Coordinates of C-alpha atoms in Angstrom, one line a residue:
M1 CA 30.7 -6.5 6.9
T2 CA 33.3 -3.8 6.8
K3 CA 35.5 -3.5 3.7
T4 CA 38.3 -1.0 2.7
A5 CA 37.6 1.0 -0.4
D6 CA 40.2 -1.0 -2.4
A7 CA 38.6 -4.3 -1.5
I8 CA 35.1 -3.4 -2.7
K9 CA 34.2 -5.3 -5.8
Y10 CA 30.4 -4.8 -6.2
S11 CA 28.0 -1.9 -5.3
I12 CA 24.5 -2.8 -4.4
V13 CA 22.4 0.2 -5.3
V14 CA 19.3 0.5 -3.0
P15 CA 16.5 2.9 -3.5
V16 CA 15.7 4.9 -0.4
L17 CA 12.1 4.3 0.6
D18 CA 12.0 6.0 3.9
E19 CA 14.0 8.3 6.2
Q20 CA 15.4 5.3 8.2
E21 CA 17.0 4.0 5.0
N22 CA 15.4 0.6 5.6
I23 CA 16.7 -2.0 3.0
P24 CA 13.8 -3.6 1.1
P25 CA 13.6 -7.5 1.5
L26 CA 14.8 -8.2 -2.0
Y27 CA 18.1 -6.3 -1.3
V28 CA 18.5 -8.0 2.1
K29 CA 18.4 -11.4 0.3
L30 CA 21.0 -10.1 -2.2
T31 CA 23.4 -9.0 0.6
E32 CA 23.0 -12.5 2.2
V33 CA 24.0 -14.1 -1.1
M34 CA 27.0 -11.8 -1.4
D35 CA 28.0 -12.6 2.2
A36 CA 27.7 -16.4 1.5
L37 CA 29.9 -16.0 -1.6
G38 CA 32.4 -14.0 0.3
E39 CA 32.3 -11.2 -2.3
P40 CA 33.3 -7.7 -1.1
Y41 CA 30.5 -5.2 -1.6
E42 CA 29.2 -1.8 -0.5
I43 CA 25.6 -0.6 -0.2
V44 CA 24.8 2.7 -2.0
F45 CA 21.6 4.4 -1.1
V46 CA 20.0 6.6 -3.7
D47 CA 16.8 8.6 -4.0
D48 CA 15.1 10.5 -6.8
G49 CA 17.3 13.5 -6.2
S50 CA 20.6 11.7 -6.5
R51 CA 20.0 9.2 -9.2
D52 CA 21.9 9.7 -12.4
Q53 CA 22.8 7.7 -15.5
S54 CA 25.2 5.6 -13.6
F55 CA 22.4 4.0 -11.7
R56 CA 19.5 1.8 -12.9
V57 CA 17.0 1.0 -10.1
L58 CA 14.9 -2.0 -11.3
S59 CA 11.2 -2.2 -10.6
D60 CA 9.8 -4.5 -7.9
I61 CA 7.1 -7.0 -8.9
F62 CA 3.6 -7.9 -7.5
E63 CA 2.0 -11.1 -8.6
S64 CA -1.7 -10.3 -8.6
D65 CA -4.4 -12.7 -7.3
R66 CA -7.3 -10.5 -8.5
R67 CA -10.8 -12.0 -7.8
V68 CA -13.7 -11.1 -10.0
I69 CA -17.2 -11.7 -8.6
T70 CA -20.7 -11.0 -9.8
V71 CA -22.7 -8.0 -8.5
E72 CA -25.1 -10.4 -6.8
E73 CA -22.3 -12.4 -5.1
R74 CA -20.8 -9.1 -3.9
R75 CA -24.1 -8.0 -2.5
Q76 CA -24.7 -11.3 -0.8
R77 CA -21.2 -11.5 0.8
R78 CA -21.4 -7.9 2.0
R79 CA -24.8 -8.6 3.6
E80 CA -23.3 -11.6 5.4
R81 CA -20.9 -9.1 7.0
G82 CA -23.8 -6.7 8.0
V83 CA -23.3 -4.3 5.1
T84 CA -26.3 -3.0 3.2
D85 CA -26.4 -2.1 -0.5
N86 CA -26.1 1.7 0.1
E87 CA -23.2 1.6 2.6
I88 CA -19.6 2.5 1.7
V89 CA -16.9 0.2 3.1
L90 CA -13.5 1.8 3.8
A91 CA -10.8 -0.6 4.7
N92 CA -7.3 -0.4 6.3
I93 CA -5.1 -3.5 5.8
A94 CA -2.1 -3.3 8.0
R95 CA -0.6 -4.5 11.3
F96 CA -1.5 -2.5 14.3
Y97 CA 1.7 -0.6 15.0
P98 CA 2.3 3.1 15.7
E99 CA 3.7 4.0 12.3
K100 CA 0.5 2.7 10.6
A101 CA -1.5 5.7 12.2
Q102 CA -4.7 3.8 12.7
D103 CA -5.5 6.1 15.7
A104 CA -5.4 9.1 13.4
L105 CA -7.6 7.1 10.9
L106 CA -10.3 6.6 13.6
H107 CA -10.3 10.3 14.3
S108 CA -10.7 11.0 10.6
F109 CA -13.4 8.4 10.3
R110 CA -15.4 10.1 13.0
E111 CA -15.5 13.2 10.7
I112 CA -16.2 11.1 7.6
S113 CA -19.1 9.2 9.2
A114 CA -20.6 12.4 10.6
R115 CA -20.9 13.7 7.0
H116 CA -21.6 10.2 5.5
P117 CA -23.4 8.0 8.0
E118 CA -23.5 5.3 5.4
A119 CA -19.7 4.9 5.7
R120 CA -18.3 1.8 7.4
L121 CA -14.6 1.1 8.4
W122 CA -13.0 -2.3 8.4
F123 CA -9.6 -3.0 10.0
L124 CA -7.9 -6.1 8.6
G125 CA -4.9 -7.0 10.7
V126 CA -3.5 -7.8 14.1
G127 CA -0.9 -6.3 16.4
P128 CA 0.0 -4.9 19.8
L129 CA -2.1 -1.8 19.5
E130 CA -5.4 -3.6 18.8
Q131 CA -6.9 -3.2 22.2
D132 CA -5.9 0.5 22.3
L133 CA -7.6 1.0 19.0
R134 CA -10.7 -0.8 20.1
R135 CA -10.9 1.4 23.2
L136 CA -10.5 4.5 21.0
S137 CA -13.2 3.4 18.7
T138 CA -15.5 3.0 21.7
A139 CA -14.5 6.4 23.1
L140 CA -15.3 8.1 19.8
G141 CA -18.7 6.4 19.6
L142 CA -17.8 4.4 16.5
D143 CA -18.4 0.8 17.5
D144 CA -21.5 0.5 15.4
R145 CA -19.6 1.5 12.3
V146 CA -16.1 0.1 12.8
S147 CA -15.3 -3.6 12.5
F148 CA -12.0 -5.4 13.5
L149 CA -11.8 -8.4 11.3
G150 CA -8.5 -9.7 12.7
F151 CA -6.1 -11.7 10.6
V152 CA -7.6 -12.4 7.2
E153 CA -5.9 -15.2 5.4
D154 CA -7.5 -14.7 2.1
V155 CA -7.2 -10.9 1.6
P156 CA -7.7 -11.1 -2.2
G157 CA -11.0 -12.7 -1.6
I158 CA -12.3 -9.9 0.6
L159 CA -11.0 -7.0 -1.5
P160 CA -14.0 -7.1 -4.0
L161 CA -16.2 -6.3 -1.0
I162 CA -14.4 -3.0 -0.3
D163 CA -15.2 0.4 -1.8
I164 CA -12.2 2.5 -0.8
Q165 CA -8.8 1.5 0.8
V166 CA -7.3 3.9 3.3
H167 CA -3.6 3.8 4.3
P168 CA -2.5 6.8 6.5
S169 CA 1.0 5.5 7.5
H170 CA 3.7 7.8 8.9
N171 CA 6.3 5.9 6.9
E172 CA 6.2 2.9 4.5
G173 CA 8.0 0.9 1.9
V174 CA 6.1 -0.4 -1.0
A175 CA 3.2 -1.8 1.0
L176 CA 2.0 -5.2 -0.4
A177 CA -1.5 -4.3 1.0
V178 CA -1.6 -1.2 -1.2
S179 CA -0.3 -3.1 -4.2
G180 CA -3.0 -5.7 -3.6
G181 CA -5.7 -3.0 -3.4
M182 CA -4.5 -1.5 -6.6
A183 CA -4.5 -4.9 -8.4
A184 CA -8.2 -5.3 -7.2
G185 CA -9.0 -1.9 -8.8
L186 CA -9.7 -0.1 -5.5
P187 CA -9.5 3.7 -5.2
I188 CA -6.9 4.4 -2.5
V189 CA -6.2 7.3 -0.2
A190 CA -2.7 7.1 1.4
S191 CA 0.1 9.1 2.9
D192 CA 2.7 10.6 0.6
V193 CA 5.6 8.7 2.2
G194 CA 8.3 6.3 1.2
G195 CA 7.6 3.7 -1.4
L196 CA 3.9 4.6 -1.7
R197 CA 4.7 7.4 -4.0
E198 CA 6.5 4.9 -6.3
V199 CA 3.2 3.2 -7.1
L200 CA 0.5 5.8 -6.3
K201 CA 0.6 8.8 -8.5
H202 CA -1.5 11.5 -7.0
G203 CA -4.6 12.1 -9.0
T204 CA -3.8 9.3 -11.5
T205 CA -3.6 6.0 -9.6
G206 CA -4.6 7.2 -6.2
L207 CA -4.8 10.2 -3.8
L208 CA -1.8 11.1 -1.7
V209 CA -1.9 13.3 1.4
P210 CA 1.1 14.6 3.4
P211 CA 1.7 12.5 6.5
G212 CA 0.0 13.8 9.6
D213 CA -2.5 15.9 7.6
N214 CA -5.6 14.4 9.2
R215 CA -7.9 17.1 7.8
G216 CA -6.5 16.6 4.3
F217 CA -6.8 12.8 4.6
T218 CA -10.4 13.2 5.8
Q219 CA -11.3 15.4 2.9
A220 CA -9.7 13.1 0.3
V221 CA -11.8 10.2 1.5
I222 CA -15.0 12.4 1.5
D223 CA -14.1 13.5 -2.1
L224 CA -14.0 9.9 -3.3
I225 CA -17.3 9.0 -1.5
E226 CA -19.0 12.0 -3.2
R227 CA -17.4 11.5 -6.6
P228 CA -17.9 7.8 -7.5
D229 CA -16.8 8.4 -11.1
Q230 CA -13.4 9.7 -9.9
A231 CA -13.1 6.8 -7.5
R232 CA -13.8 4.3 -10.4
R233 CA -11.3 6.1 -12.6
L234 CA -8.5 6.0 -10.0
G235 CA -9.2 2.3 -9.2
E236 CA -9.1 1.3 -12.9
A237 CA -5.9 3.3 -13.5
A238 CA -4.3 1.6 -10.4
R239 CA -5.2 -1.8 -11.6
R240 CA -3.7 -1.1 -15.1
F241 CA -0.5 0.2 -13.4
I242 CA 0.0 -3.0 -11.5
E243 CA -0.8 -5.2 -14.5
N244 CA 1.5 -3.2 -16.8
E245 CA 4.3 -1.9 -14.7
Y246 CA 4.6 -4.3 -11.7
S247 CA 4.0 -7.6 -13.4
L248 CA 6.6 -10.4 -13.5
A249 CA 6.9 -10.2 -17.3
Q250 CA 7.6 -6.5 -17.0
A251 CA 10.3 -7.0 -14.4
V252 CA 11.9 -9.9 -16.3
G253 CA 12.0 -7.8 -19.5
E254 CA 13.6 -4.9 -17.6
V255 CA 16.3 -7.1 -16.1
E256 CA 17.0 -8.6 -19.6
R257 CA 17.3 -5.2 -21.2
T258 CA 19.6 -4.0 -18.4
Y259 CA 21.9 -7.0 -18.7
G260 CA 21.9 -6.6 -22.5
E261 CA 23.0 -3.0 -22.2
V262 CA 25.8 -3.8 -19.7
L263 CA 27.1 -6.7 -21.8
G264 CA 27.0 -4.7 -24.9
R265 CA 29.2 -1.9 -23.6

């Protein structure tokens, strides 16, 4: 939809989440509404370096479906999946596409499991690279420690069985899988890309590693395995962040305050 500068009536301010300037789904819906109404508009991309007082970027929301289970139930359900009490379950929840970097994760996991044989890796997802990843797992000698769980319909139900979430994407928006892990109180190691840095604050609500830094990613996971107190602290802080900053009530309040400020000018 091309408009001349004089015809533009509204500006849709979109936070830049990755280098491709992909528009988050919420803003896509907004542009569809504007098109349907026939209102002229422009899209303005902003990032942390260009935002000023003229812009107010409103928070996204995540409606948590946190499941709380007993210690005994957790132990039993893990045993049903072949996990013993002393094993550490790492999990990657994402579709199998190149930008999700699951091949790099397998290489990292080989180093992690060499140091911590009690580590296990679950992949929750499907996608065109699944067979390639399965072959790579076999080539790296990891088949006895890596499980491909396929499409999991009830992800919130399986999150309590996981110890650490791992998300080494090359680029990302605000991943729902990461928000879900945070809501479940999981410690998370992820790449410092796109929208992930909006919710994961390094050392506070998670650990962020530069994209492509496989050695750094490996060490960050090992640190959490060897420092369970730190892992618990990060997981609890992540859960509180989602509950307090990404809740529906928080988002509604923010919108109401913004409209109040605009109307009061």
